Amino acid sequence: MGEIMKTSIIILTYNKLEYTKQCIESIRKYTEIGTYEIIMVDNNSLDGTVEWIKEQDDVIPILNNENLGFPKGCNQGIKVASGDNILLLNNDVIVTPRWLENLILCLYSNNQVGAVGPLTNFASYFQAINVKYRNLEELYRFSDEFNISDASKWQERLKLIGFCMLIKKDIINEIGLLDEQFTPGNFEDDDYSIRINKAGYKLMLCKDVFIHHYGSVSFKENDIKHDDYNKLLLLNMKKINQKYKFDLLRYLNINHDILTMINEPKEKEIKVLQLGCGGGGTLLEIRNMFPNSKLFGMEKDDNVLINTYRFADVKIGDFQSVNFYYWEEDYFDYIIMSESSDSSINIDTLKKYEKYLYSDGKFIVYIADKNYISFYEKIKKQYKILNELTSVNQQVIKFGTYKDDRKEETSMHESEGIRGFFETIEKLDKGEVDIEEIKLFIEKLNENNLNELILFVEEKMNNKIQILNYIAVRLFEIKKYDLVLPLLQRCFEYDNSDYDTLINLSIVLETFGEYKLSLKYIEMIKQNNEEIDQIIMNLKNKINKEYKTTDIEQNDVIFTGERLVINSEVKNKYSDVLEEHIERYKLASQFVKDKVVLDAACGAGYGSKMLSNSGATQIFSVDISEECLENAQRSYSDDKIKFMQGDVNQLPFENNTFDVVVSFETIEHIKDGSKWIKESSRLLKDDGIFIVSTPNRTVTNPGTFFDEQPLNTYHQYEYNIQEFIGELIKEYDLVDIYGQTFLNENEDYFTRVMRGARKLDVNKKISKISNEGHKLISLSEVKDSNPMYVVAICKKRKFMI
């Protein structure tokens, strides 16, 4: 490594001076003088950053007259760097004790290592851990204890996140600079990780280094100010897929649902085959978890196989065309497969691979929800079901064969009473009974014999906590919830630090919706690992979502009467308006689970937050007002929402991008409403859903014609119901159309006179409607009333050519 090794730290800035100052101060505090140089590349900041950089004696400045973006700015810094290593560092990072020393130790631990990165609190691709600290002092204290060099904590990865990426200068000289086609940013770190891997070098995650990361503060500012940012986000994903001729997500995928199914001692030499292994991300993580494992794979897309030989023996092929001389029989402990790796998984497929499993080997299958029940019913007759896990739109199931384990029906099924039941439990613990047999006995448990069982375990069993936990899990699986908590509570009384007890208590309480109590138990686990960190993070997210969107108030924003905001004044004086808007987003929330959504004219952002809380995968929230978006970002932002400025008739998205488009109180503001309806159809996928609302001119502007200015001067036009439907059916099939805030049609003077002449009650009201307030009601259920607002649910029409 030489006597003195210098690292060139390259930091890009675009405004956010206070973050930059914290970053530089932490480098000076925790990095040995003489071992580094700081190169600051400023992309035309306007907040005093440029002047501050000029005042720094220990900084090499590169001051651009325009924003050149992240990749090009990094390349400018690399070109003037004199160090042996290049460190790409975000300006919203705070470094910590021994951060650089530990990273360098890993970087030069092996000639095959090309780049390294640390853990943090905010990053994607499982590079973040959940850490509790409230200020800099607590951060530094935690990091000082955490940052102890430990080679056993270094793990190979397919990708490192670019917020802090240390690279050997020789590697950069070999593979070249960052690819500037990804300007202004996003996916340049994916690209560079792939290039390092393709050149034959490893990417290492140093789990013995922790630094703080606020999280893309410059890009957050750009998200609002530049309406093409989100378009580039989508385009850059397409660019990297086209560049390497594969699906990036398939290349990088680490399936943690599958990993949780592998319960083995860390030191065991397990043999694993994954069919449809992608770029090997899951296999690589298995190797990190079980260093002595022997890994094998099969993948039909050879483009994603980049130097996987370093950790696995991967063959090219699919399920059906496999040459079965590849592997020995009775060899694998686990065979992993998923529907995405081939057209289908069925009993015939399983039988082909069954002979390659060891006698007690297991299948782990990842299968779509829609196919799961039929798949389960078929396999449970021929295999031993060992575990199940529900994921998003997927189910993971682990099951074993009856190889060398076929037994006659024994007297175990004739065991009666609680002692006979427990004899079966003991045999199961020794691997002599399968899960289907034990279910027969667990189904006999009830409130009357539960205490007898507990007493028996306490008196006779040495491993009572393990056994009671096992029974509790089995009871939980068959939904005997009232028996589960007493067993787990008894285990907790025996040992309040037992890992299995705490995690089972947490899972059960989470199922019951007791998120805070669930979090309390999971946080009592002393072992630190990614699985627990992820559970804690998910629980905190659920707790946050428990707070109603209406609890978040923008009391510093004035309600003008046109753009609704949620604050104390609105709740007190305009509660009817608030209810109308919330009810519309409640309706839309029923259609967005697991969908990519466009919230067009999102306004203050509360509706986008409601859609996020309802399970949308990603939401692009567009509004023409920069001020609204700034307030929305401040009050309602989360990882799934991207706020961006734009005109709904000139949106920067490609055709067929969205599953759902939501457009409330938008069309009346547009000079050509039919143009927006056509644009919404362009953006939607086939059978996509368009949810749109508008005032009903018959009620809001009675007596006026379509081409006359509405009373509300913000509105270009207002539609009556027939006109509104007429515009929609040009592009859509109507699923349903709702009314909101109904008025009695028979209240005008002329109608009252005519009813009196016919001796009808002139004061008659529509009682059903008057009791509904501002709830949305399908027009198919309404007679004799006209809604003030109309909401349509539409499905994109498939036009025949």
PDB file of C-alpha atoms in Angstrom, residues 539-705:
ATOM      1  CA  LEU A 539     -43.044  -1.300  12.044  1.00  0.00           C
ATOM      2  CA  LYS A 540     -42.041   2.332  12.382  1.00  0.00           C
ATOM      3  CA  ASN A 541     -43.443   2.975   8.921  1.00  0.00           C
ATOM      4  CA  LYS A 542     -46.731   1.343   9.932  1.00  0.00           C
ATOM      5  CA  ILE A 543     -46.858   3.371  13.133  1.00  0.00           C
ATOM      6  CA  ASN A 544     -46.313   6.545  11.142  1.00  0.00           C
ATOM      7  CA  LYS A 545     -49.119   5.561   8.779  1.00  0.00           C
ATOM      8  CA  GLU A 546     -51.500   5.168  11.722  1.00  0.00           C
ATOM      9  CA  TYR A 547     -51.555   8.924  12.072  1.00  0.00           C
ATOM     10  CA  LYS A 548     -54.334  10.175   9.810  1.00  0.00           C
ATOM     11  CA  THR A 549     -53.296  12.391   6.961  1.00  0.00           C
ATOM     12  CA  THR A 550     -55.666  15.007   8.341  1.00  0.00           C
ATOM     13  CA  ASP A 551     -53.567  15.155  11.525  1.00  0.00           C
ATOM     14  CA  ILE A 552     -50.778  16.775   9.489  1.00  0.00           C
ATOM     15  CA  GLU A 553     -51.578  20.483   9.373  1.00  0.00           C
ATOM     16  CA  GLN A 554     -50.119  23.243   7.200  1.00  0.00           C
ATOM     17  CA  ASN A 555     -50.988  26.097   9.528  1.00  0.00           C
ATOM     18  CA  ASP A 556     -48.525  28.448   7.840  1.00  0.00           C
ATOM     19  CA  VAL A 557     -50.392  28.113   4.512  1.00  0.00           C
ATOM     20  CA  ILE A 558     -53.476  30.255   3.857  1.00  0.00           C
ATOM     21  CA  PHE A 559     -56.576  28.623   2.355  1.00  0.00           C
ATOM     22  CA  THR A 560     -57.655  30.880  -0.528  1.00  0.00           C
ATOM     23  CA  GLY A 561     -60.873  29.019  -1.238  1.00  0.00           C
ATOM     24  CA  GLU A 562     -59.495  27.332  -4.369  1.00  0.00           C
ATOM     25  CA  ARG A 563     -56.590  25.042  -3.392  1.00  0.00           C
ATOM     26  CA  LEU A 564     -57.520  23.080  -0.290  1.00  0.00           C
ATOM     27  CA  VAL A 565     -54.935  22.793   2.471  1.00  0.00           C
ATOM     28  CA  ILE A 566     -55.411  21.005   5.767  1.00  0.00           C
ATOM     29  CA  ASN A 567     -55.011  23.306   8.750  1.00  0.00           C
ATOM     30  CA  SER A 568     -56.886  24.449  11.843  1.00  0.00           C
ATOM     31  CA  GLU A 569     -58.789  27.168   9.995  1.00  0.00           C
ATOM     32  CA  VAL A 570     -60.052  24.761   7.336  1.00  0.00           C
ATOM     33  CA  LYS A 571     -61.115  22.210   9.940  1.00  0.00           C
ATOM     34  CA  ASN A 572     -63.039  24.834  11.901  1.00  0.00           C
ATOM     35  CA  LYS A 573     -64.555  26.975   9.126  1.00  0.00           C
ATOM     36  CA  TYR A 574     -64.596  24.820   5.995  1.00  0.00           C
ATOM     37  CA  SER A 575     -65.090  21.292   7.301  1.00  0.00           C
ATOM     38  CA  ASP A 576     -67.624  20.557   4.538  1.00  0.00           C
ATOM     39  CA  VAL A 577     -65.030  21.378   1.837  1.00  0.00           C
ATOM     40  CA  LEU A 578     -62.436  19.251   3.639  1.00  0.00           C
ATOM     41  CA  GLU A 579     -64.838  16.314   3.842  1.00  0.00           C
ATOM     42  CA  GLU A 580     -65.649  16.558   0.123  1.00  0.00           C
ATOM     43  CA  HIS A 581     -61.974  16.360  -0.869  1.00  0.00           C
ATOM     44  CA  ILE A 582     -61.091  13.589   1.591  1.00  0.00           C
ATOM     45  CA  GLU A 583     -64.035  11.446   0.439  1.00  0.00           C
ATOM     46  CA  ARG A 584     -62.806  11.631  -3.169  1.00  0.00           C
ATOM     47  CA  TYR A 585     -59.340  10.392  -2.248  1.00  0.00           C
ATOM     48  CA  LYS A 586     -60.874   7.663  -0.079  1.00  0.00           C
ATOM     49  CA  LEU A 587     -62.639   6.394  -3.186  1.00  0.00           C
ATOM     50  CA  ALA A 588     -59.421   6.518  -5.227  1.00  0.00           C
ATOM     51  CA  SER A 589     -57.537   4.702  -2.463  1.00  0.00           C
ATOM     52  CA  GLN A 590     -59.602   1.575  -3.183  1.00  0.00           C
ATOM     53  CA  PHE A 591     -57.948   1.238  -6.618  1.00  0.00           C
ATOM     54  CA  VAL A 592     -54.246   1.894  -5.947  1.00  0.00           C
ATOM     55  CA  LYS A 593     -52.870  -1.060  -3.948  1.00  0.00           C
ATOM     56  CA  ASP A 594     -49.660  -2.324  -5.588  1.00  0.00           C
ATOM     57  CA  LYS A 595     -50.153   0.143  -8.468  1.00  0.00           C
ATOM     58  CA  VAL A 596     -48.073   2.903 -10.050  1.00  0.00           C
ATOM     59  CA  VAL A 597     -50.171   6.048  -9.757  1.00  0.00           C
ATOM     60  CA  LEU A 598     -50.220   9.555 -11.245  1.00  0.00           C
ATOM     61  CA  ASP A 599     -51.867  12.157  -8.987  1.00  0.00           C
ATOM     62  CA  ALA A 600     -52.477  14.947 -11.489  1.00  0.00           C
ATOM     63  CA  ALA A 601     -52.872  18.447  -9.998  1.00  0.00           C
ATOM     64  CA  CYS A 602     -52.010  17.090  -6.556  1.00  0.00           C
ATOM     65  CA  GLY A 603     -52.245  20.489  -4.867  1.00  0.00           C
ATOM     66  CA  ALA A 604     -51.162  20.501  -1.222  1.00  0.00           C
ATOM     67  CA  GLY A 605     -50.211  16.801  -1.361  1.00  0.00           C
ATOM     68  CA  TYR A 606     -52.500  15.327   1.305  1.00  0.00           C
ATOM     69  CA  GLY A 607     -54.249  13.149  -1.303  1.00  0.00           C
ATOM     70  CA  SER A 608     -50.965  11.691  -2.537  1.00  0.00           C
ATOM     71  CA  LYS A 609     -50.160  10.748   1.051  1.00  0.00           C
ATOM     72  CA  MET A 610     -53.521   8.995   1.363  1.00  0.00           C
ATOM     73  CA  LEU A 611     -52.789   7.023  -1.812  1.00  0.00           C
ATOM     74  CA  SER A 612     -49.357   6.078  -0.470  1.00  0.00           C
ATOM     75  CA  ASN A 613     -50.846   4.906   2.820  1.00  0.00           C
ATOM     76  CA  SER A 614     -53.308   2.774   0.848  1.00  0.00           C
ATOM     77  CA  GLY A 615     -50.549   0.664  -0.665  1.00  0.00           C
ATOM     78  CA  ALA A 616     -49.612   2.311  -3.965  1.00  0.00           C
ATOM     79  CA  THR A 617     -46.200   1.129  -5.182  1.00  0.00           C
ATOM     80  CA  GLN A 618     -45.148   4.555  -6.450  1.00  0.00           C
ATOM     81  CA  ILE A 619     -46.914   7.876  -6.880  1.00  0.00           C
ATOM     82  CA  PHE A 620     -45.897  10.672  -9.238  1.00  0.00           C
ATOM     83  CA  SER A 621     -47.594  13.813  -7.908  1.00  0.00           C
ATOM     84  CA  VAL A 622     -47.734  16.673 -10.416  1.00  0.00           C
ATOM     85  CA  ASP A 623     -48.863  20.241  -9.916  1.00  0.00           C
ATOM     86  CA  ILE A 624     -48.260  23.496 -11.765  1.00  0.00           C
ATOM     87  CA  SER A 625     -47.670  25.467  -8.546  1.00  0.00           C
ATOM     88  CA  GLU A 626     -44.100  25.398  -7.252  1.00  0.00           C
ATOM     89  CA  GLU A 627     -45.226  26.823  -3.903  1.00  0.00           C
ATOM     90  CA  CYS A 628     -47.790  24.034  -3.425  1.00  0.00           C
ATOM     91  CA  LEU A 629     -45.186  21.417  -4.216  1.00  0.00           C
ATOM     92  CA  GLU A 630     -42.719  22.872  -1.728  1.00  0.00           C
ATOM     93  CA  ASN A 631     -45.378  22.680   0.986  1.00  0.00           C
ATOM     94  CA  ALA A 632     -46.379  19.172  -0.107  1.00  0.00           C
ATOM     95  CA  GLN A 633     -42.775  17.969  -0.028  1.00  0.00           C
ATOM     96  CA  ARG A 634     -42.349  19.407   3.444  1.00  0.00           C
ATOM     97  CA  SER A 635     -45.552  17.952   4.896  1.00  0.00           C
ATOM     98  CA  TYR A 636     -46.371  14.742   3.051  1.00  0.00           C
ATOM     99  CA  SER A 637     -43.225  13.336   1.417  1.00  0.00           C
ATOM    100  CA  ASP A 638     -42.257   9.682   1.711  1.00  0.00           C
ATOM    101  CA  ASP A 639     -40.160   7.194  -0.265  1.00  0.00           C
ATOM    102  CA  LYS A 640     -43.038   6.292  -2.601  1.00  0.00           C
ATOM    103  CA  ILE A 641     -44.103   9.834  -3.557  1.00  0.00           C
ATOM    104  CA  LYS A 642     -42.266  11.969  -6.101  1.00  0.00           C
ATOM    105  CA  PHE A 643     -43.542  15.535  -6.251  1.00  0.00           C
ATOM    106  CA  MET A 644     -42.807  17.326  -9.520  1.00  0.00           C
ATOM    107  CA  GLN A 645     -43.841  20.512 -11.273  1.00  0.00           C
ATOM    108  CA  GLY A 646     -45.673  20.214 -14.574  1.00  0.00           C
ATOM    109  CA  ASP A 647     -48.643  20.980 -16.798  1.00  0.00           C
ATOM    110  CA  VAL A 648     -51.096  18.077 -17.069  1.00  0.00           C
ATOM    111  CA  ASN A 649     -51.374  18.593 -20.819  1.00  0.00           C
ATOM    112  CA  GLN A 650     -47.578  18.388 -21.289  1.00  0.00           C
ATOM    113  CA  LEU A 651     -46.457  15.601 -18.986  1.00  0.00           C
ATOM    114  CA  PRO A 652     -42.979  14.072 -19.453  1.00  0.00           C
ATOM    115  CA  PHE A 653     -44.018  10.439 -19.177  1.00  0.00           C
ATOM    116  CA  GLU A 654     -43.981   7.718 -21.801  1.00  0.00           C
ATOM    117  CA  ASN A 655     -47.056   5.927 -23.089  1.00  0.00           C
ATOM    118  CA  ASN A 656     -48.537   3.181 -20.898  1.00  0.00           C
ATOM    119  CA  THR A 657     -46.662   4.269 -17.753  1.00  0.00           C
ATOM    120  CA  PHE A 658     -49.361   4.206 -15.072  1.00  0.00           C
ATOM    121  CA  ASP A 659     -51.869   1.739 -13.645  1.00  0.00           C
ATOM    122  CA  VAL A 660     -54.061   4.506 -12.222  1.00  0.00           C
ATOM    123  CA  VAL A 661     -54.425   8.228 -12.985  1.00  0.00           C
ATOM    124  CA  VAL A 662     -56.205  10.366 -10.371  1.00  0.00           C
ATOM    125  CA  SER A 663     -57.440  13.811 -11.446  1.00  0.00           C
ATOM    126  CA  PHE A 664     -59.659  15.636  -8.965  1.00  0.00           C
ATOM    127  CA  GLU A 665     -61.010  19.129  -9.706  1.00  0.00           C
ATOM    128  CA  THR A 666     -58.603  19.558 -12.626  1.00  0.00           C
ATOM    129  CA  ILE A 667     -60.476  19.421 -15.917  1.00  0.00           C
ATOM    130  CA  GLU A 668     -62.505  22.598 -15.254  1.00  0.00           C
ATOM    131  CA  HIS A 669     -59.247  24.579 -14.998  1.00  0.00           C
ATOM    132  CA  ILE A 670     -58.103  23.534 -18.477  1.00  0.00           C
ATOM    133  CA  LYS A 671     -58.990  25.392 -21.651  1.00  0.00           C
ATOM    134  CA  ASP A 672     -59.361  22.144 -23.595  1.00  0.00           C
ATOM    135  CA  GLY A 673     -60.571  19.480 -21.161  1.00  0.00           C
ATOM    136  CA  SER A 674     -60.874  16.829 -23.861  1.00  0.00           C
ATOM    137  CA  LYS A 675     -57.138  17.189 -24.491  1.00  0.00           C
ATOM    138  CA  TRP A 676     -56.417  16.247 -20.869  1.00  0.00           C
ATOM    139  CA  ILE A 677     -58.742  13.251 -21.054  1.00  0.00           C
ATOM    140  CA  LYS A 678     -56.901  12.058 -24.170  1.00  0.00           C
ATOM    141  CA  GLU A 679     -53.530  12.670 -22.496  1.00  0.00           C
ATOM    142  CA  SER A 680     -54.589  10.652 -19.444  1.00  0.00           C
ATOM    143  CA  SER A 681     -55.490   7.739 -21.726  1.00  0.00           C
ATOM    144  CA  ARG A 682     -52.048   7.905 -23.369  1.00  0.00           C
ATOM    145  CA  LEU A 683     -50.355   7.623 -19.969  1.00  0.00           C
ATOM    146  CA  LEU A 684     -52.410   4.650 -18.781  1.00  0.00           C
ATOM    147  CA  LYS A 685     -51.611   1.002 -19.374  1.00  0.00           C
ATOM    148  CA  ASP A 686     -54.218  -1.191 -21.042  1.00  0.00           C
ATOM    149  CA  ASP A 687     -57.214  -1.563 -18.697  1.00  0.00           C
ATOM    150  CA  GLY A 688     -55.765   1.245 -16.569  1.00  0.00           C
ATOM    151  CA  ILE A 689     -58.122   3.212 -14.322  1.00  0.00           C
ATOM    152  CA  PHE A 690     -58.865   6.939 -14.677  1.00  0.00           C
ATOM    153  CA  ILE A 691     -60.533   8.541 -11.614  1.00  0.00           C
ATOM    154  CA  VAL A 692     -61.721  12.069 -12.342  1.00  0.00           C
ATOM    155  CA  SER A 693     -63.990  14.635 -10.711  1.00  0.00           C
ATOM    156  CA  THR A 694     -65.515  17.978 -11.715  1.00  0.00           C
ATOM    157  CA  PRO A 695     -68.265  20.366 -10.570  1.00  0.00           C
ATOM    158  CA  ASN A 696     -71.717  19.874 -12.081  1.00  0.00           C
ATOM    159  CA  ARG A 697     -72.637  23.134 -13.872  1.00  0.00           C
ATOM    160  CA  THR A 698     -76.351  22.432 -13.460  1.00  0.00           C
ATOM    161  CA  VAL A 699     -75.911  23.031  -9.714  1.00  0.00           C
ATOM    162  CA  THR A 700     -72.849  25.289  -9.442  1.00  0.00           C
ATOM    163  CA  ASN A 701     -73.753  27.653 -12.309  1.00  0.00           C
ATOM    164  CA  PRO A 702     -77.463  27.148 -13.077  1.00  0.00           C
ATOM    165  CA  GLY A 703     -78.750  28.922 -16.156  1.00  0.00           C
ATOM    166  CA  THR A 704     -75.336  29.294 -17.821  1.00  0.00           C
ATOM    167  CA  PHE A 705     -74.155  27.686 -21.047  1.00  0.00           C
TER     168      PHE A 705
END
